[in-house]
Amino acid sequence: MYRSHNCGELRMDHLGKEVTLSGWVQIGRDLGGLTFVDLRDRYGITQLVFNMDDKPELCEQARKLGREFVIRVTGTVNERSSKNPNRPTGDIEIIVTSLDILNASQVPPFIIEEETDGGDEIRMKYRYLDIRRSNVQQNLVFRSQLAIQTRSYLSDLGFIEVETPVLIKSTPEGARDFVVPSRMNPGEFYALPQSPQTFKQILMVAGMDKYFQIVKCFRDEDLRADRQPEFTQIDCEMSFVTQEDILNTFEGLTKHVFKALKGIELDDFPRMSYDDAMEKYGSDKPDLRFDMSFVDISDRVKGFDFKVLDDSEYTVAIVAKGAADQYSNKDIKKLTEWMQRPQVGAKGLINIKYLANDEVKSSVGKFYSDEVLNEWKTDVFNAEAGDMVLILTGEKEKTQKQMNVLRLEMADRLGLIKEGDFKPLWVVDFPLLEWDEESERFHAMHHPFTSPKKEDVQRMLNGDHETMKALRADAYDLVLNGSEIGGGSIRIHDRDLQSKNFDLLGFTKEEAEDQFGFLLGAFEYGAPPHGGIAFGFDRLCAVMNGQSSIRDFIAFPKNTSGRDVMINSPSNIAKEQLEELSIALDVKEE
Amino acid sequence: MYRSHNCGELRMDHLGKEVTLSGWVQIGRDLGGLTFVDLRDRYGITQLVFNMDDKPELCEQARKLGREFVIRVTGTVNERSSKNPNRPTGDIEIIVTSLDILNASQVPPFIIEEETDGGDEIRMKYRYLDIRRSNVQQNLVFRSQLAIQTRSYLSDLGFIEVETPVLIKSTPEGARDFVVPSRMNPGEFYALPQSPQTFKQILMVAGMDKYFQIVKCFRDEDLRADRQPEFTQIDCEMSFVTQEDILNTFEGLTKHVFKALKGIELDDFPRMSYDDAMEKYGSDKPDLRFDMSFVDISDRVKGFDFKVLDDSEYTVAIVAKGAADQYSNKDIKKLTEWMQRPQVGAKGLINIKYLANDEVKSSVGKFYSDEVLNEWKTDVFNAEAGDMVLILTGEKEKTQKQMNVLRLEMADRLGLIKEGDFKPLWVVDFPLLEWDEESERFHAMHHPFTSPKKEDVQRMLNGDHETMKALRADAYDLVLNGSEIGGGSIRIHDRDLQSKNFDLLGFTKEEAEDQFGFLLGAFEYGAPPHGGIAFGFDRLCAVMNGQSSIRDFIAFPKNTSGRDVMINSPSNIAKEQLEELSIALDVKEE
């Protein structure tokens, strides 16, 4: 037997009991007559005591234990003379009577505590040591619990978890596929799913009624800091539902997991149309933990002989509360330069400072009198003494995006985000199609299976090009603290409408049939109205814990080159493997 | 709103209530004044009534509904005059007041009922229709519930579900890997996991203590009828445990799922050593639903001038209860031929019939007198009047395997297997290594990470070649009704012992380092003693339902060529995709 108890469960109730514990040596302290060892496992830390007077040999042995040695001890639970109130086991200690070294350990290459000295690369290489750190371990435990709570909630509602296949078919539409050569079908390839989209729709046609799956998905994209080639979705689909049914069901799921895992009761989620979100926040995933909404002053600023604004399509302002007296001209210059970086691309930044002493200062003071600016103060900006107004101008869509960046930056600088605050939002009424000027074609805003709103169906089937741009979809995103954590839509379930959508998206009949013929076929055999949603599971884990990186919630993440540095993958494979798969390397010299 | 209730929930309590239902038309019956339609969804079937007198137009519309049309109806719950006791909703019907056709349907290519006229290929092509059949649907629901019960049991014991990566590294050892070319690392490949074996061990080194995962695994093997390129495992690992701890934990899991899903209380599972299983049943996965164990008569048959048996290494018998008078000489001839097929390869089949009238007849009667045979009847075979003894002889291992085939066949023919009977068994004490005469090397009986029994460790580190053949492992299989549903082992957690095992298995130092260096490295940083098990999830589903094919429990299985005939995958990919991946096709002309 390796243990009678774990390292986190012994309390005053156990005094006098003989126990056996196993775990890792966190730290040892040699105080001459007594040697203390903190023994750690997933459940906690228990203090061991070795007494030089009673057991000199054992104590000598204990003194030689290194960090991360794996040991088993037997001993008696004793009340500590100096208790540690910060540790659940802090009232007791174990007077050790026997000690086995189960495995030795080299000195770890970084400190195995919450605050570590290990950099990213080395922590990933020795991920097995990194995961021993309690914060990383707790992230994985949280992830596991989030999955349990999600499954329990959805199962109780009658959802059935169905495993869809991992080896599917490549569809060039959308992101790049990972592909898998088929040995048994030379020259042919499977693809790994970017999502189980078509399969879950097929399951609805199959009458499964309510489907879900916590499922791995794959995208062969260039990796940004917070993107992984394999990621996990909570994937759901329901039959005989309207958008309203889906929003209610998954608002319920979100409330449930917050209550169960964070003890937080979320209020009903507000809803905002895509258009409103863009107008008020310049983003389809606005962070509502703070206000600072956009004020469209395009018309108000015209007619003051300031040609730049007179000629501009769009001028927009935000009010930075209490910032007027904090920001020197030098600060504003720096902020302007920050906004002018190529990543943001603003041309300039206009400011109006309503100082605490009721003075007004503005970078465009020569065009707008103090009187005008003071009129705007309450009338337009709803500002107070001490507030600073920041203004951007230019082409509307671009300027909205820039102002979104500025709004988030200012919220951060002004400390407007309260830790532990959660502000969910449904964004609804997305456009169905997005016109891409460059490629001169439509893209699906959500995906090619999304249904237009009922009232737009006829216009879609019969309308002209301009009509198509105005079509609205039954599509929705769940946004939490400015992160998109879920998105979905009501799907098309009619073959003709689906074909029309493929047409609009530039598929030839042959391409549509080749790639999605099975789905079009399925729609001819009694496809029910249906819709669904998918949550980014990694993202949800991170956002619920107020963290920005999903990598901290993935046991074995890959780096930005798609490598697992621990196992050193990807790697070369044998010539025989290539031959069996009927492929050859074709690496271009750079 | 598409429905106020589903098609399985209305009862006498609902009489008089106005309800809205949606579903599929199972069947319509036009009785002149009344038209009846059975409306089906996942939850059940409800009878709709259209009355020609009250609503002639509606009734006309209902008469035109085809099978599998998707409709929505509103109406009033009414008590049926002729009730259907075989249907939970059989006491009521809906007097329909409004009808919407939500989607039409072509005539399905096969009958959508439990008993269908659709062959395998067409059912797979139209899998969305096949899954509408209640038995297939119920299989998927069962699978979902088995996952829920498994997760619930393991979570309650403190197991954490951790997702291990799907894009890992190819290891030529074992079965063939599916590989994935890496676009970002030209010339390099990921592999899909055959199991998360090394990752779960790494998680133990990482201190996760108790891990599980219901996880997809992949093997690029030639497919037999009941093998799939992607399959699902319940994968588990525990730290600080002995074999006994693991057997108890997973015997508990198995008992739990049987109780929860089948209402069956299983007795404690018997255990049998690998050697005993081979001696008594010629198989490491004996079906214990019937006895018919082997009787080794190698010595007993010698000395009767029958050269074949005198010279034979091994002669073995089974007793087919009550078969003596059933089997004519012609029947026996047929059975002998069946055993002589190349798949089985028996040279001949000896029989002794102890007829009901106490006569003895035997194919080897000229060597063995009736007196001798009658003495053996009770003494050796424990047989009774009416029993037939079947005997095989030859090289021991081969003959055991042949007799195993014969035992299973005879049990089937004699109807010894009771439906709904479940006989679990732990097979333990497997050999660590298997000597392969052909390749002149050792293979791992379980896998390369399996630990020898404690008492064998020193012999393994220092012993000679013959010693290695006799090493026993802490490895175990869970067998249920003759199917291996789980298998596992205590793992090696010591670098030197693991290296020694790699040596024995024919790895060079470089190969071991290249493929498993990360694991060997991890063993140097405080690896705890650990072990685990994996259950074949698809198999468990099938065996628990007394079915032999796992395909019936997989939503979208592939055929024996590895094809998904519904989506038509695998398929060609674009030239640009190949180029991006730095590979070229290299298909050999046949």
PDB file of C-alpha atoms in Angstrom, chain A residues 193-399:
ATOM      1  CA  PRO A 193     -12.472  18.429 -38.920  1.00  0.00           C
ATOM      2  CA  GLN A 194     -12.405  22.198 -38.470  1.00  0.00           C
ATOM      3  CA  SER A 195     -15.700  21.568 -36.700  1.00  0.00           C
ATOM      4  CA  PRO A 196     -18.297  18.780 -36.829  1.00  0.00           C
ATOM      5  CA  GLN A 197     -20.699  21.229 -38.576  1.00  0.00           C
ATOM      6  CA  THR A 198     -22.052  19.041 -41.359  1.00  0.00           C
ATOM      7  CA  PHE A 199     -22.143  15.933 -39.165  1.00  0.00           C
ATOM      8  CA  LYS A 200     -24.188  17.614 -36.495  1.00  0.00           C
ATOM      9  CA  GLN A 201     -26.626  18.811 -39.127  1.00  0.00           C
ATOM     10  CA  ILE A 202     -26.786  15.257 -40.487  1.00  0.00           C
ATOM     11  CA  LEU A 203     -27.584  14.103 -36.935  1.00  0.00           C
ATOM     12  CA  MET A 204     -30.527  16.490 -36.900  1.00  0.00           C
ATOM     13  CA  VAL A 205     -31.752  15.069 -40.215  1.00  0.00           C
ATOM     14  CA  ALA A 206     -31.263  11.677 -38.536  1.00  0.00           C
ATOM     15  CA  GLY A 207     -33.693  12.672 -35.804  1.00  0.00           C
ATOM     16  CA  MET A 208     -31.258  12.877 -32.888  1.00  0.00           C
ATOM     17  CA  ASP A 209     -33.132  16.056 -31.869  1.00  0.00           C
ATOM     18  CA  LYS A 210     -30.574  17.421 -29.389  1.00  0.00           C
ATOM     19  CA  TYR A 211     -26.897  16.770 -29.931  1.00  0.00           C
ATOM     20  CA  PHE A 212     -23.799  17.927 -28.152  1.00  0.00           C
ATOM     21  CA  GLN A 213     -20.166  16.996 -28.066  1.00  0.00           C
ATOM     22  CA  ILE A 214     -17.069  18.314 -26.362  1.00  0.00           C
ATOM     23  CA  VAL A 215     -14.810  17.771 -29.307  1.00  0.00           C
ATOM     24  CA  LYS A 216     -11.343  18.413 -30.692  1.00  0.00           C
ATOM     25  CA  CYS A 217     -11.213  20.563 -33.835  1.00  0.00           C
ATOM     26  CA  PHE A 218      -8.269  21.358 -36.082  1.00  0.00           C
ATOM     27  CA  ARG A 219      -7.155  24.317 -38.185  1.00  0.00           C
ATOM     28  CA  ASP A 220      -3.882  24.547 -40.021  1.00  0.00           C
ATOM     29  CA  GLU A 221      -3.533  28.304 -39.629  1.00  0.00           C
ATOM     30  CA  ASP A 222      -0.507  30.420 -38.935  1.00  0.00           C
ATOM     31  CA  LEU A 223      -0.460  30.549 -35.190  1.00  0.00           C
ATOM     32  CA  ARG A 224      -0.792  33.729 -33.240  1.00  0.00           C
ATOM     33  CA  ALA A 225       0.191  33.757 -29.604  1.00  0.00           C
ATOM     34  CA  ASP A 226      -3.218  32.545 -28.533  1.00  0.00           C
ATOM     35  CA  ARG A 227      -4.234  30.132 -31.257  1.00  0.00           C
ATOM     36  CA  GLN A 228      -3.648  26.410 -31.270  1.00  0.00           C
ATOM     37  CA  PRO A 229      -3.740  24.006 -34.229  1.00  0.00           C
ATOM     38  CA  GLU A 230      -5.964  21.719 -32.169  1.00  0.00           C
ATOM     39  CA  PHE A 231      -8.601  23.205 -29.923  1.00  0.00           C
ATOM     40  CA  THR A 232     -11.763  22.074 -28.197  1.00  0.00           C
ATOM     41  CA  GLN A 233     -15.373  23.043 -28.791  1.00  0.00           C
ATOM     42  CA  ILE A 234     -18.604  22.530 -26.925  1.00  0.00           C
ATOM     43  CA  ASP A 235     -20.560  21.743 -30.057  1.00  0.00           C
ATOM     44  CA  CYS A 236     -24.363  21.684 -30.003  1.00  0.00           C
ATOM     45  CA  GLU A 237     -27.324  21.357 -32.343  1.00  0.00           C
ATOM     46  CA  MET A 238     -31.083  21.239 -31.791  1.00  0.00           C
ATOM     47  CA  SER A 239     -34.089  20.456 -33.978  1.00  0.00           C
ATOM     48  CA  PHE A 240     -37.459  22.223 -34.123  1.00  0.00           C
ATOM     49  CA  VAL A 241     -36.081  25.367 -32.536  1.00  0.00           C
ATOM     50  CA  THR A 242     -36.004  29.080 -33.207  1.00  0.00           C
ATOM     51  CA  GLN A 243     -33.120  31.400 -32.428  1.00  0.00           C
ATOM     52  CA  GLU A 244     -34.913  32.286 -29.194  1.00  0.00           C
ATOM     53  CA  ASP A 245     -34.891  28.655 -28.017  1.00  0.00           C
ATOM     54  CA  ILE A 246     -31.168  28.385 -28.612  1.00  0.00           C
ATOM     55  CA  LEU A 247     -30.283  31.660 -26.893  1.00  0.00           C
ATOM     56  CA  ASN A 248     -32.312  30.638 -23.848  1.00  0.00           C
ATOM     57  CA  THR A 249     -30.803  27.153 -23.668  1.00  0.00           C
ATOM     58  CA  PHE A 250     -27.208  28.318 -23.854  1.00  0.00           C
ATOM     59  CA  GLU A 251     -27.708  31.353 -21.671  1.00  0.00           C
ATOM     60  CA  GLY A 252     -28.917  28.749 -19.204  1.00  0.00           C
ATOM     61  CA  LEU A 253     -25.775  26.665 -19.698  1.00  0.00           C
ATOM     62  CA  THR A 254     -23.533  29.687 -19.187  1.00  0.00           C
ATOM     63  CA  LYS A 255     -25.370  30.736 -16.031  1.00  0.00           C
ATOM     64  CA  HIS A 256     -25.162  27.176 -14.749  1.00  0.00           C
ATOM     65  CA  VAL A 257     -21.402  26.808 -15.135  1.00  0.00           C
ATOM     66  CA  PHE A 258     -20.783  30.210 -13.533  1.00  0.00           C
ATOM     67  CA  LYS A 259     -22.940  29.292 -10.570  1.00  0.00           C
ATOM     68  CA  ALA A 260     -21.508  25.800 -10.201  1.00  0.00           C
ATOM     69  CA  LEU A 261     -17.828  26.649 -10.657  1.00  0.00           C
ATOM     70  CA  LYS A 262     -17.470  30.296  -9.627  1.00  0.00           C
ATOM     71  CA  GLY A 263     -20.444  30.727  -7.300  1.00  0.00           C
ATOM     72  CA  ILE A 264     -21.548  33.678  -9.433  1.00  0.00           C
ATOM     73  CA  GLU A 265     -25.191  34.325 -10.362  1.00  0.00           C
ATOM     74  CA  LEU A 266     -25.221  36.079 -13.708  1.00  0.00           C
ATOM     75  CA  ASP A 267     -28.138  38.385 -14.575  1.00  0.00           C
ATOM     76  CA  ASP A 268     -30.093  37.823 -17.775  1.00  0.00           C
ATOM     77  CA  PHE A 269     -27.830  38.503 -20.722  1.00  0.00           C
ATOM     78  CA  PRO A 270     -28.457  41.710 -22.650  1.00  0.00           C
ATOM     79  CA  ARG A 271     -28.782  41.478 -26.429  1.00  0.00           C
ATOM     80  CA  MET A 272     -27.426  43.852 -29.010  1.00  0.00           C
ATOM     81  CA  SER A 273     -27.713  43.845 -32.777  1.00  0.00           C
ATOM     82  CA  TYR A 274     -24.556  43.581 -34.818  1.00  0.00           C
ATOM     83  CA  ASP A 275     -25.234  47.063 -36.198  1.00  0.00           C
ATOM     84  CA  ASP A 276     -25.605  48.569 -32.748  1.00  0.00           C
ATOM     85  CA  ALA A 277     -22.451  46.839 -31.541  1.00  0.00           C
ATOM     86  CA  MET A 278     -20.503  48.312 -34.437  1.00  0.00           C
ATOM     87  CA  GLU A 279     -22.032  51.781 -33.944  1.00  0.00           C
ATOM     88  CA  LYS A 280     -21.534  51.902 -30.190  1.00  0.00           C
ATOM     89  CA  TYR A 281     -18.316  49.927 -29.764  1.00  0.00           C
ATOM     90  CA  GLY A 282     -16.792  49.439 -33.214  1.00  0.00           C
ATOM     91  CA  SER A 283     -16.635  45.711 -32.515  1.00  0.00           C
ATOM     92  CA  ASP A 284     -18.883  42.679 -32.771  1.00  0.00           C
ATOM     93  CA  LYS A 285     -17.553  41.566 -29.404  1.00  0.00           C
ATOM     94  CA  PRO A 286     -17.729  44.612 -27.171  1.00  0.00           C
ATOM     95  CA  ASP A 287     -16.402  44.437 -23.639  1.00  0.00           C
ATOM     96  CA  LEU A 288     -19.266  45.691 -21.477  1.00  0.00           C
ATOM     97  CA  ARG A 289     -17.372  45.706 -18.198  1.00  0.00           C
ATOM     98  CA  PHE A 290     -17.058  49.443 -18.802  1.00  0.00           C
ATOM     99  CA  ASP A 291     -19.106  51.899 -20.843  1.00  0.00           C
ATOM    100  CA  MET A 292     -17.136  54.460 -22.878  1.00  0.00           C
ATOM    101  CA  SER A 293     -19.447  53.926 -25.842  1.00  0.00           C
ATOM    102  CA  PHE A 294     -18.895  55.729 -29.121  1.00  0.00           C
ATOM    103  CA  VAL A 295     -20.429  59.150 -29.778  1.00  0.00           C
ATOM    104  CA  ASP A 296     -20.949  59.689 -33.499  1.00  0.00           C
ATOM    105  CA  ILE A 297     -20.201  63.406 -34.016  1.00  0.00           C
ATOM    106  CA  SER A 298     -19.779  63.269 -37.798  1.00  0.00           C
ATOM    107  CA  ASP A 299     -22.456  65.940 -38.424  1.00  0.00           C
ATOM    108  CA  ARG A 300     -21.977  68.012 -35.300  1.00  0.00           C
ATOM    109  CA  VAL A 301     -18.351  68.847 -36.095  1.00  0.00           C
ATOM    110  CA  LYS A 302     -19.003  70.027 -39.629  1.00  0.00           C
ATOM    111  CA  GLY A 303     -19.323  73.729 -40.592  1.00  0.00           C
ATOM    112  CA  PHE A 304     -16.533  75.106 -38.444  1.00  0.00           C
ATOM    113  CA  ASP A 305     -14.055  75.592 -41.298  1.00  0.00           C
ATOM    114  CA  PHE A 306     -12.067  72.535 -40.180  1.00  0.00           C
ATOM    115  CA  LYS A 307     -11.666  70.924 -43.575  1.00  0.00           C
ATOM    116  CA  VAL A 308     -10.439  67.566 -42.282  1.00  0.00           C
ATOM    117  CA  LEU A 309     -13.678  66.951 -40.382  1.00  0.00           C
ATOM    118  CA  ASP A 310     -15.887  68.746 -42.915  1.00  0.00           C
ATOM    119  CA  ASP A 311     -14.742  66.265 -45.574  1.00  0.00           C
ATOM    120  CA  SER A 312     -14.681  63.199 -43.362  1.00  0.00           C
ATOM    121  CA  GLU A 313     -17.163  60.341 -43.725  1.00  0.00           C
ATOM    122  CA  TYR A 314     -17.165  59.612 -40.018  1.00  0.00           C
ATOM    123  CA  THR A 315     -15.999  61.282 -36.834  1.00  0.00           C
ATOM    124  CA  VAL A 316     -16.346  59.507 -33.530  1.00  0.00           C
ATOM    125  CA  ALA A 317     -15.567  60.292 -29.881  1.00  0.00           C
ATOM    126  CA  ILE A 318     -15.187  58.505 -26.596  1.00  0.00           C
ATOM    127  CA  VAL A 319     -15.090  60.054 -23.151  1.00  0.00           C
ATOM    128  CA  ALA A 320     -12.156  59.043 -20.942  1.00  0.00           C
ATOM    129  CA  LYS A 321     -13.552  59.728 -17.474  1.00  0.00           C
ATOM    130  CA  GLY A 322     -11.281  61.746 -15.211  1.00  0.00           C
ATOM    131  CA  ALA A 323      -8.343  61.650 -17.607  1.00  0.00           C
ATOM    132  CA  ALA A 324      -8.198  65.336 -18.561  1.00  0.00           C
ATOM    133  CA  ASP A 325      -5.801  66.431 -15.845  1.00  0.00           C
ATOM    134  CA  GLN A 326      -3.761  63.201 -15.955  1.00  0.00           C
ATOM    135  CA  TYR A 327      -2.739  63.471 -19.584  1.00  0.00           C
ATOM    136  CA  SER A 328      -0.001  65.975 -20.378  1.00  0.00           C
ATOM    137  CA  ASN A 329       0.579  67.024 -23.967  1.00  0.00           C
ATOM    138  CA  LYS A 330       3.519  64.630 -23.975  1.00  0.00           C
ATOM    139  CA  ASP A 331       1.269  61.765 -22.853  1.00  0.00           C
ATOM    140  CA  ILE A 332      -1.150  62.588 -25.621  1.00  0.00           C
ATOM    141  CA  LYS A 333       1.626  62.692 -28.164  1.00  0.00           C
ATOM    142  CA  LYS A 334       2.699  59.214 -27.070  1.00  0.00           C
ATOM    143  CA  LEU A 335      -0.861  57.931 -27.217  1.00  0.00           C
ATOM    144  CA  THR A 336      -1.233  59.405 -30.704  1.00  0.00           C
ATOM    145  CA  GLU A 337       1.929  57.663 -31.852  1.00  0.00           C
ATOM    146  CA  TRP A 338       0.666  54.410 -30.351  1.00  0.00           C
ATOM    147  CA  MET A 339      -2.521  54.795 -32.398  1.00  0.00           C
ATOM    148  CA  GLN A 340      -0.474  55.556 -35.510  1.00  0.00           C
ATOM    149  CA  ARG A 341       1.423  52.254 -35.396  1.00  0.00           C
ATOM    150  CA  PRO A 342       0.811  50.220 -38.554  1.00  0.00           C
ATOM    151  CA  GLN A 343      -1.139  47.610 -36.523  1.00  0.00           C
ATOM    152  CA  VAL A 344      -3.748  50.293 -35.719  1.00  0.00           C
ATOM    153  CA  GLY A 345      -3.223  52.780 -38.524  1.00  0.00           C
ATOM    154  CA  ALA A 346      -4.928  55.942 -37.193  1.00  0.00           C
ATOM    155  CA  LYS A 347      -3.965  59.155 -38.991  1.00  0.00           C
ATOM    156  CA  GLY A 348      -4.196  61.333 -35.913  1.00  0.00           C
ATOM    157  CA  LEU A 349      -5.936  61.747 -32.584  1.00  0.00           C
ATOM    158  CA  ILE A 350      -7.990  64.795 -31.593  1.00  0.00           C
ATOM    159  CA  ASN A 351      -8.573  65.565 -27.915  1.00  0.00           C
ATOM    160  CA  ILE A 352     -10.726  67.879 -25.837  1.00  0.00           C
ATOM    161  CA  LYS A 353      -9.793  68.211 -22.165  1.00  0.00           C
ATOM    162  CA  TYR A 354     -12.507  69.390 -19.814  1.00  0.00           C
ATOM    163  CA  LEU A 355     -10.175  70.181 -16.942  1.00  0.00           C
ATOM    164  CA  ALA A 356     -11.151  69.932 -13.289  1.00  0.00           C
ATOM    165  CA  ASN A 357     -10.941  73.725 -12.989  1.00  0.00           C
ATOM    166  CA  ASP A 358     -13.589  74.022 -15.754  1.00  0.00           C
ATOM    167  CA  GLU A 359     -11.084  75.214 -18.334  1.00  0.00           C
ATOM    168  CA  VAL A 360     -11.329  73.628 -21.792  1.00  0.00           C
ATOM    169  CA  LYS A 361      -8.268  72.679 -23.802  1.00  0.00           C
ATOM    170  CA  SER A 362      -8.342  71.051 -27.205  1.00  0.00           C
ATOM    171  CA  SER A 363      -5.958  70.110 -29.992  1.00  0.00           C
ATOM    172  CA  VAL A 364      -8.533  71.647 -32.367  1.00  0.00           C
ATOM    173  CA  GLY A 365      -9.249  74.716 -30.257  1.00  0.00           C
ATOM    174  CA  LYS A 366      -8.593  77.038 -33.152  1.00  0.00           C
ATOM    175  CA  PHE A 367     -11.621  75.701 -35.029  1.00  0.00           C
ATOM    176  CA  TYR A 368     -13.985  75.216 -32.110  1.00  0.00           C
ATOM    177  CA  SER A 369     -14.493  77.967 -29.519  1.00  0.00           C
ATOM    178  CA  ASP A 370     -14.600  77.214 -25.794  1.00  0.00           C
ATOM    179  CA  GLU A 371     -18.266  78.105 -25.966  1.00  0.00           C
ATOM    180  CA  VAL A 372     -18.944  75.464 -28.585  1.00  0.00           C
ATOM    181  CA  LEU A 373     -16.866  72.884 -26.758  1.00  0.00           C
ATOM    182  CA  ASN A 374     -18.583  73.640 -23.475  1.00  0.00           C
ATOM    183  CA  GLU A 375     -21.963  73.292 -25.142  1.00  0.00           C
ATOM    184  CA  TRP A 376     -20.936  69.856 -26.433  1.00  0.00           C
ATOM    185  CA  LYS A 377     -19.610  68.868 -23.008  1.00  0.00           C
ATOM    186  CA  THR A 378     -23.030  68.030 -21.611  1.00  0.00           C
ATOM    187  CA  ASP A 379     -25.067  68.101 -24.786  1.00  0.00           C
ATOM    188  CA  VAL A 380     -23.068  65.723 -26.896  1.00  0.00           C
ATOM    189  CA  PHE A 381     -20.567  63.937 -24.679  1.00  0.00           C
ATOM    190  CA  ASN A 382     -22.401  63.837 -21.368  1.00  0.00           C
ATOM    191  CA  ALA A 383     -19.003  64.665 -19.876  1.00  0.00           C
ATOM    192  CA  GLU A 384     -18.019  66.257 -16.591  1.00  0.00           C
ATOM    193  CA  ALA A 385     -15.193  68.448 -15.384  1.00  0.00           C
ATOM    194  CA  GLY A 386     -12.049  66.300 -15.441  1.00  0.00           C
ATOM    195  CA  ASP A 387     -13.036  64.184 -18.442  1.00  0.00           C
ATOM    196  CA  MET A 388     -11.060  63.929 -21.641  1.00  0.00           C
ATOM    197  CA  VAL A 389     -12.716  63.385 -25.012  1.00  0.00           C
ATOM    198  CA  LEU A 390     -10.739  61.467 -27.662  1.00  0.00           C
ATOM    199  CA  ILE A 391     -11.752  61.783 -31.290  1.00  0.00           C
ATOM    200  CA  LEU A 392     -10.892  59.838 -34.450  1.00  0.00           C
ATOM    201  CA  THR A 393     -12.026  60.577 -37.975  1.00  0.00           C
ATOM    202  CA  GLY A 394     -11.887  58.915 -41.385  1.00  0.00           C
ATOM    203  CA  GLU A 395     -13.452  56.098 -43.395  1.00  0.00           C
ATOM    204  CA  LYS A 396     -16.212  54.686 -41.218  1.00  0.00           C
ATOM    205  CA  GLU A 397     -15.403  51.001 -40.899  1.00  0.00           C
ATOM    206  CA  LYS A 398     -11.677  51.574 -40.396  1.00  0.00           C
ATOM    207  CA  THR A 399     -12.250  54.356 -37.899  1.00  0.00           C
TER     208      THR A 399
END
